[in-house]
Amino acid sequence: MRKMSSAVARRTALAAQGFGAPRPVRTTRRSVLGVLDRTQLLQLDSVSAVVRAHYAPVFSRIGAYDRALLDQAAWSNGVRRPRALVEYWAHEAALIPVEDWPLMRWRMARYEHGRWSGMRTVVERNPTLGKDILEVITEVGAATAGEVERHLELDKPRPKGSWWNLSDTKMICEQLFAAGALSVATRVGFTRHYDLAERVIPPDVLARTMSEQDAVRELVRRAAAAHGIGTEADLRDYYRLHRTQTEPAIADLVDAGELIPVAVEGWDKPAYLRAGAPAPRRVEGAALLCPFDPLIFFRARTERIFDFHYRIEIYTPQHKRVHGYYVFPFLLDGELVGRVDLRADRATGRLSVPAAFAEPGYDTPATAAALARALREMADWLALDDVVIGAGGNLAPLL
């Protein structure tokens, strides 16, 4: 088995995700979608403490860009600029290339009667509601769950104890979305406007069929391209697959010469190198990574590659948080050297940094200077005037 140092594996992983490459002189739709060529997906999340999760990874890789370019690619469709991205359950809720829709059909079939038990219960107690919703959307076009509800003139029964407090109509819309009958035509204020999948997905893509085995093999191939190098668990997590799916797919790709088994220094599991994945001698540059960035969203991989223990603390009670509410790891020249708790206060035009922490050995003026530049760049991108540093963390005084 081929052997590789942990440093080379780390640089391979970073290059696969698009780090260290020259930034475009001018950001365009093509350069924004070029990020997806690397990451394959962008995770969606509702937290807006700084900026929505799907926007941040693009900024981390190409710098300041017009977020409308990503919005247009995902939630509008025109003759000159057809829809390039679509929402579905990939690594959690995510934007994926439209062409990848057929790769998820096996998952849609599994979700036909609900993605989780609570949703299946709602389907069972409303056996005709799905049909009614489809009829409304067929007639009126793209609509929010609330608009569908008004058309159906329902009283919005809500399950007791539901943390999300979703109405049954919203739950069934989500079930139809998971099953592939509905897709998301657009978002307004981050609210989904559902439409029939056949009116969102291009006909040639919608007509494409693929066996689960072939689809999973392609998903593993794409996960490997996004990783550069990874363990079976890494490749499995990227699209939330199961070991019984990934192990045969990896074996097929190894036999085909597309994946190369590798023993990485310090890794306790075998790794698989994507054939042709570059391993640059250096990875230079700085980037703030949101908690849902594809480089770090699988925490076990983050710790293995960067020796960086990271957990999101949004749901941790405030008095128990170690680093803060919405913490961005800081990537500098190929290493995770620190982390900052961030908040965008749009009313006052401030990017607030309640706390800043350096990893051992990186609490230096050079780290602080690089982080200051990265924070200023982010503030400018978000149209915030000031960067305000709080007192928390060992890097705050230098920063």
Coordinates of N, CA, C and O in Angstrom, one line a residue, residues 167-275:
S167 N -46.6 23.4 11.0 CA -48.0 23.0 10.7 C -48.0 21.7 9.9 O -46.9 21.3 9.3
D168 N -49.1 20.9 9.9 CA -49.2 19.7 9.1 C -48.9 20.0 7.6 O -48.3 19.2 6.9
T169 N -49.4 21.1 7.1 CA -49.2 21.4 5.7 C -47.7 21.6 5.4 O -47.2 21.1 4.4
K170 N -47.0 22.3 6.3 CA -45.6 22.5 6.1 C -44.9 21.1 6.1 O -44.0 20.8 5.3
M171 N -45.3 20.2 7.1 CA -44.7 18.9 7.2 C -44.9 18.1 5.9 O -44.0 17.4 5.4
I172 N -46.1 18.2 5.4 CA -46.4 17.4 4.1 C -45.6 18.0 2.9 O -45.1 17.3 2.1
C173 N -45.5 19.3 2.9 CA -44.7 19.9 1.8 C -43.3 19.4 1.9 O -42.7 19.1 0.9
E174 N -42.7 19.3 3.1 CA -41.4 18.8 3.3 C -41.3 17.4 2.9 O -40.3 16.9 2.4
Q175 N -42.3 16.6 3.2 CA -42.3 15.2 2.8 C -42.3 15.0 1.3 O -41.6 14.2 0.8
L176 N -43.1 15.8 0.7 CA -43.2 15.8 -0.8 C -41.9 16.3 -1.4 O -41.5 15.8 -2.5
F177 N -41.2 17.2 -0.8 CA -39.9 17.6 -1.2 C -38.9 16.5 -1.1 O -38.1 16.2 -2.0
A178 N -38.9 15.8 0.1 CA -38.0 14.7 0.3 C -38.2 13.6 -0.7 O -37.3 12.9 -1.1
A179 N -39.5 13.4 -1.0 CA -39.8 12.3 -1.9 C -39.6 12.6 -3.4 O -39.8 11.8 -4.3
G180 N -39.3 13.9 -3.7 CA -39.0 14.3 -5.0 C -40.2 14.8 -5.9 O -40.0 15.1 -7.0
A181 N -41.3 14.8 -5.2 CA -42.5 15.3 -6.0 C -42.5 16.8 -6.1 O -42.9 17.4 -7.1
L182 N -42.0 17.5 -5.0 CA -41.8 18.9 -5.1 C -40.4 19.3 -5.0 O -39.5 18.5 -4.5
S183 N -40.0 20.4 -5.6 CA -38.7 21.0 -5.4 C -38.9 22.4 -4.9 O -40.0 22.9 -4.6
V184 N -37.8 23.2 -4.9 CA -37.8 24.5 -4.4 C -37.5 25.4 -5.6 O -36.4 25.4 -6.2
A185 N -38.5 26.2 -6.1 CA -38.4 27.1 -7.2 C -37.6 28.3 -6.9 O -36.7 28.7 -7.7
T186 N -37.8 28.8 -5.7 CA -37.1 30.0 -5.3 C -37.2 30.1 -3.7 O -37.9 29.4 -3.1
R187 N -36.5 31.1 -3.2 CA -36.6 31.4 -1.8 C -36.7 33.0 -1.7 O -36.1 33.7 -2.4
V188 N -37.5 33.4 -0.7 CA -37.7 34.8 -0.4 C -37.6 34.9 1.1 O -38.4 34.3 1.8
G189 N -36.5 35.7 1.5 CA -36.3 35.8 2.9 C -36.0 34.4 3.5 O -36.3 34.1 4.7
F190 N -35.4 33.6 2.8 CA -35.0 32.2 3.1 C -36.1 31.2 3.3 O -36.0 30.1 3.8
T191 N -37.3 31.7 2.9 CA -38.5 30.8 3.0 C -38.7 30.1 1.6 O -38.6 30.7 0.6
R192 N -38.8 28.8 1.7 CA -39.0 28.0 0.5 C -40.3 28.2 -0.2 O -41.4 28.3 0.4
H193 N -40.2 28.4 -1.5 CA -41.4 28.4 -2.4 C -41.4 27.1 -3.2 O -40.6 26.9 -4.1
Y194 N -42.3 26.2 -2.8 CA -42.3 24.9 -3.4 C -43.0 24.9 -4.8 O -43.9 25.7 -5.0
D195 N -42.5 24.1 -5.7 CA -43.2 23.9 -7.0 C -43.0 22.5 -7.4 O -42.2 21.7 -6.8
L196 N -43.8 22.0 -8.4 CA -43.7 20.7 -8.9 C -42.3 20.5 -9.4 O -41.7 21.3 -10.1
A197 N -41.7 19.3 -9.1 CA -40.3 19.0 -9.5 C -40.2 19.1 -11.0 O -39.2 19.6 -11.5
E198 N -41.2 18.8 -11.7 CA -41.2 18.8 -13.2 C -41.1 20.2 -13.8 O -40.7 20.4 -14.9
R199 N -41.4 21.2 -12.9 CA -41.3 22.6 -13.4 C -40.0 23.3 -12.9 O -39.8 24.4 -13.2
V200 N -39.3 22.6 -12.1 CA -38.0 23.1 -11.6 C -36.8 22.4 -12.2 O -35.8 23.0 -12.6
I201 N -36.9 21.1 -12.4 CA -35.8 20.3 -13.0 C -36.0 20.2 -14.5 O -37.1 19.9 -15.0
P202 N -34.9 20.4 -15.2 CA -35.0 20.3 -16.7 C -35.5 18.9 -17.1 O -35.2 17.9 -16.5
P203 N -36.3 18.9 -18.2 CA -36.9 17.6 -18.6 C -35.9 16.5 -18.9 O -36.2 15.3 -18.5
D204 N -34.8 16.8 -19.5 CA -33.8 15.8 -19.8 C -33.2 15.2 -18.5 O -32.9 14.0 -18.4
V205 N -33.0 16.1 -17.5 CA -32.5 15.6 -16.2 C -33.5 14.8 -15.5 O -33.3 13.7 -14.9
L206 N -34.8 15.3 -15.5 CA -35.9 14.6 -14.8 C -36.1 13.2 -15.4 O -36.5 12.3 -14.7
A207 N -35.9 13.0 -16.7 CA -36.1 11.8 -17.3 C -35.0 10.7 -17.1 O -35.2 9.5 -17.4
R208 N -33.9 11.2 -16.6 CA -32.7 10.3 -16.4 C -32.9 9.4 -15.3 O -33.3 9.8 -14.2
T209 N -32.7 8.1 -15.5 CA -32.8 7.1 -14.4 C -31.5 6.4 -14.2 O -30.6 6.4 -15.0
M210 N -31.3 5.9 -12.9 CA -30.1 5.3 -12.6 C -30.3 4.3 -11.4 O -31.1 4.6 -10.5
S211 N -29.6 3.2 -11.4 CA -29.8 2.3 -10.3 C -29.2 2.8 -9.1 O -28.3 3.7 -9.1
E212 N -29.6 2.4 -7.9 CA -29.0 2.8 -6.6 C -27.5 2.6 -6.6 O -26.7 3.4 -6.2
Q213 N -27.1 1.4 -7.1 CA -25.7 1.0 -7.1 C -24.9 2.0 -7.9 O -23.8 2.5 -7.4
D214 N -25.3 2.3 -9.1 CA -24.6 3.2 -9.9 C -24.6 4.6 -9.4 O -23.6 5.4 -9.4
A215 N -25.7 5.0 -8.8 CA -25.8 6.4 -8.2 C -24.9 6.5 -7.0 O -24.2 7.5 -6.9
V216 N -24.9 5.5 -6.2 CA -24.0 5.6 -5.0 C -22.5 5.6 -5.4 O -21.7 6.4 -4.8
R217 N -22.2 4.8 -6.4 CA -20.8 4.8 -6.9 C -20.4 6.2 -7.4 O -19.3 6.7 -7.1
E218 N -21.3 6.9 -8.1 CA -21.0 8.2 -8.6 C -20.9 9.2 -7.4 O -20.1 10.1 -7.4
L219 N -21.8 9.0 -6.4 CA -21.7 9.9 -5.2 C -20.4 9.7 -4.5 O -19.8 10.7 -4.0
V220 N -19.9 8.5 -4.4 CA -18.7 8.3 -3.7 C -17.5 8.8 -4.6 O -16.6 9.4 -4.0
R221 N -17.6 8.7 -5.9 CA -16.6 9.3 -6.7 C -16.6 10.8 -6.5 O -15.5 11.4 -6.5
R222 N -17.7 11.5 -6.4 CA -17.7 12.9 -6.2 C -17.2 13.3 -4.8 O -16.6 14.3 -4.7
A223 N -17.6 12.5 -3.8 CA -17.1 12.7 -2.5 C -15.5 12.6 -2.5 O -14.9 13.4 -1.8
A224 N -15.0 11.7 -3.2 CA -13.6 11.5 -3.3 C -12.9 12.7 -4.0 O -11.8 13.2 -3.6
A225 N -13.6 13.2 -5.0 CA -13.0 14.4 -5.7 C -13.0 15.6 -4.8 O -12.1 16.4 -4.8
A226 N -14.1 15.7 -4.0 CA -14.2 16.9 -3.0 C -13.2 16.7 -1.9 O -12.7 17.7 -1.3
H227 N -12.8 15.5 -1.5 CA -11.9 15.3 -0.4 C -10.4 15.2 -0.9 O -9.5 15.6 -0.1
G228 N -10.2 14.8 -2.1 CA -8.8 14.5 -2.5 C -8.3 13.2 -1.9 O -7.8 12.3 -2.6
I229 N -8.4 13.1 -0.6 CA -8.0 11.9 0.1 C -9.0 11.8 1.3 O -9.3 12.8 1.9
G230 N -9.4 10.6 1.6 CA -10.3 10.4 2.7 C -10.5 8.9 3.1 O -10.2 8.0 2.3
T231 N -10.9 8.7 4.3 CA -11.2 7.3 4.7 C -12.6 7.0 4.2 O -13.4 7.8 3.7
E232 N -13.0 5.7 4.4 CA -14.3 5.3 4.1 C -15.4 6.1 4.8 O -16.4 6.5 4.2
A233 N -15.1 6.4 6.1 CA -16.1 7.2 6.9 C -16.2 8.6 6.3 O -17.3 9.2 6.3
D234 N -15.1 9.2 5.8 CA -15.1 10.5 5.2 C -16.0 10.5 4.0 O -16.9 11.4 3.8
L235 N -15.8 9.5 3.1 CA -16.5 9.4 1.9 C -18.0 9.1 2.1 O -18.9 9.6 1.4
R236 N -18.3 8.4 3.1 CA -19.6 8.0 3.5 C -20.4 9.2 4.0 O -21.6 9.5 3.7
D237 N -19.7 10.1 4.8 CA -20.4 11.2 5.5 C -20.8 12.3 4.5 O -21.8 13.0 4.7
Y238 N -20.0 12.4 3.4 CA -20.2 13.6 2.6 C -21.6 13.7 2.0 O -22.2 14.8 1.9
Y239 N -22.2 12.5 1.6 CA -23.6 12.5 1.1 C -24.5 11.7 2.1 O -25.5 11.3 1.7
R240 N -24.0 11.5 3.3 CA -24.8 10.8 4.3 C -25.2 9.4 3.8 O -26.4 9.1 3.8
L241 N -24.3 8.7 3.4 CA -24.5 7.3 2.9 C -24.3 6.3 4.0 O -24.1 6.7 5.2
H242 N -24.5 5.0 3.7 CA -24.4 4.0 4.7 C -23.2 3.1 4.3 O -22.8 3.0 3.1
R243 N -22.5 2.5 5.3 CA -21.3 1.7 5.1 C -21.6 0.6 4.1 O -20.8 0.3 3.2
T244 N -22.8 0.0 4.1 CA -23.2 -1.1 3.2 C -23.2 -0.6 1.7 O -23.1 -1.4 0.8
Q245 N -23.4 0.8 1.6 CA -23.4 1.3 0.2 C -21.9 1.7 -0.2 O -21.5 1.5 -1.3
T246 N -21.2 2.3 0.7 CA -19.9 2.9 0.3 C -18.8 1.8 0.1 O -18.0 2.0 -0.7
E247 N -18.8 0.8 1.0 CA -17.8 -0.2 0.8 C -17.7 -0.9 -0.5 O -16.7 -1.0 -1.1
P248 N -18.9 -1.3 -1.1 CA -18.8 -1.9 -2.4 C -18.4 -0.8 -3.5 O -17.7 -1.2 -4.5
A249 N -18.9 0.4 -3.3 CA -18.6 1.4 -4.3 C -17.1 1.7 -4.3 O -16.5 1.9 -5.3
I250 N -16.5 1.8 -3.1 CA -15.1 2.1 -3.0 C -14.3 0.9 -3.6 O -13.3 1.2 -4.4
A251 N -14.7 -0.3 -3.4 CA -14.0 -1.5 -4.0 C -14.1 -1.4 -5.5 O -13.1 -1.6 -6.2
D252 N -15.2 -1.0 -6.1 CA -15.4 -0.8 -7.5 C -14.4 0.2 -8.1 O -13.8 0.1 -9.1
L253 N -14.3 1.4 -7.4 CA -13.5 2.5 -7.8 C -12.0 2.2 -7.6 O -11.2 2.6 -8.4
V254 N -11.7 1.4 -6.6 CA -10.3 0.9 -6.5 C -9.9 0.0 -7.7 O -8.9 0.1 -8.3
D255 N -10.8 -0.9 -8.0 CA -10.6 -1.8 -9.1 C -10.4 -1.1 -10.4 O -9.7 -1.5 -11.3
A256 N -11.2 0.0 -10.5 CA -11.1 0.8 -11.8 C -9.9 1.7 -11.8 O -9.7 2.4 -12.8
G257 N -9.2 1.8 -10.7 CA -8.0 2.7 -10.7 C -8.3 4.1 -10.4 O -7.5 5.0 -10.5
E258 N -9.6 4.4 -10.0 CA -10.0 5.8 -9.7 C -9.7 6.2 -8.3 O -9.5 7.4 -8.0
L259 N -9.6 5.2 -7.4 CA -9.2 5.4 -6.0 C -8.0 4.6 -5.7 O -7.9 3.4 -6.2
I260 N -7.0 5.1 -5.0 CA -5.8 4.4 -4.7 C -5.7 4.3 -3.2 O -5.7 5.3 -2.4
P261 N -5.6 3.0 -2.7 CA -5.5 2.8 -1.2 C -4.2 3.4 -0.7 O -3.1 3.2 -1.3
V262 N -4.3 4.1 0.4 CA -3.1 4.8 0.9 C -3.1 4.7 2.4 O -4.1 4.8 3.1
A263 N -1.9 4.5 3.0 CA -1.7 4.5 4.4 C -1.1 5.9 4.8 O 0.0 6.2 4.4
V264 N -1.9 6.7 5.5 CA -1.5 8.0 5.9 C -0.9 8.0 7.3 O -1.5 7.5 8.2
E265 N 0.3 8.6 7.5 CA 0.9 8.7 8.7 C 0.0 9.3 9.8 O -0.5 10.4 9.6
G266 N -0.2 8.6 10.9 CA -1.0 9.1 12.0 C -2.5 8.8 11.9 O -3.2 9.0 12.8
W267 N -3.0 8.3 10.7 CA -4.4 8.0 10.5 C -4.6 6.6 11.0 O -3.8 5.7 10.6
D268 N -5.7 6.3 11.7 CA -5.9 5.0 12.2 C -6.7 4.1 11.3 O -7.1 3.0 11.6
K269 N -7.1 4.6 10.1 CA -7.9 3.9 9.2 C -7.3 4.0 7.8 O -6.6 5.0 7.5
P270 N -7.5 3.1 6.9 CA -7.0 3.2 5.5 C -7.6 4.4 4.9 O -8.7 4.8 5.2
A271 N -6.9 5.0 4.0 CA -7.4 6.1 3.2 C -7.4 5.8 1.7 O -6.8 4.8 1.3
Y272 N -8.2 6.6 1.0 CA -8.3 6.4 -0.5 C -8.0 7.8 -1.1 O -8.7 8.8 -0.9
L273 N -7.0 7.7 -2.0 CA -6.6 8.9 -2.7 C -7.3 8.9 -4.1 O -7.3 7.9 -4.8
R274 N -7.9 10.1 -4.4 CA -8.5 10.2 -5.7 C -7.4 10.3 -6.8 O -6.5 11.1 -6.7
A275 N -7.4 9.4 -7.7 CA -6.4 9.4 -8.7 C -6.2 10.7 -9.4 O -7.2 11.3 -9.9

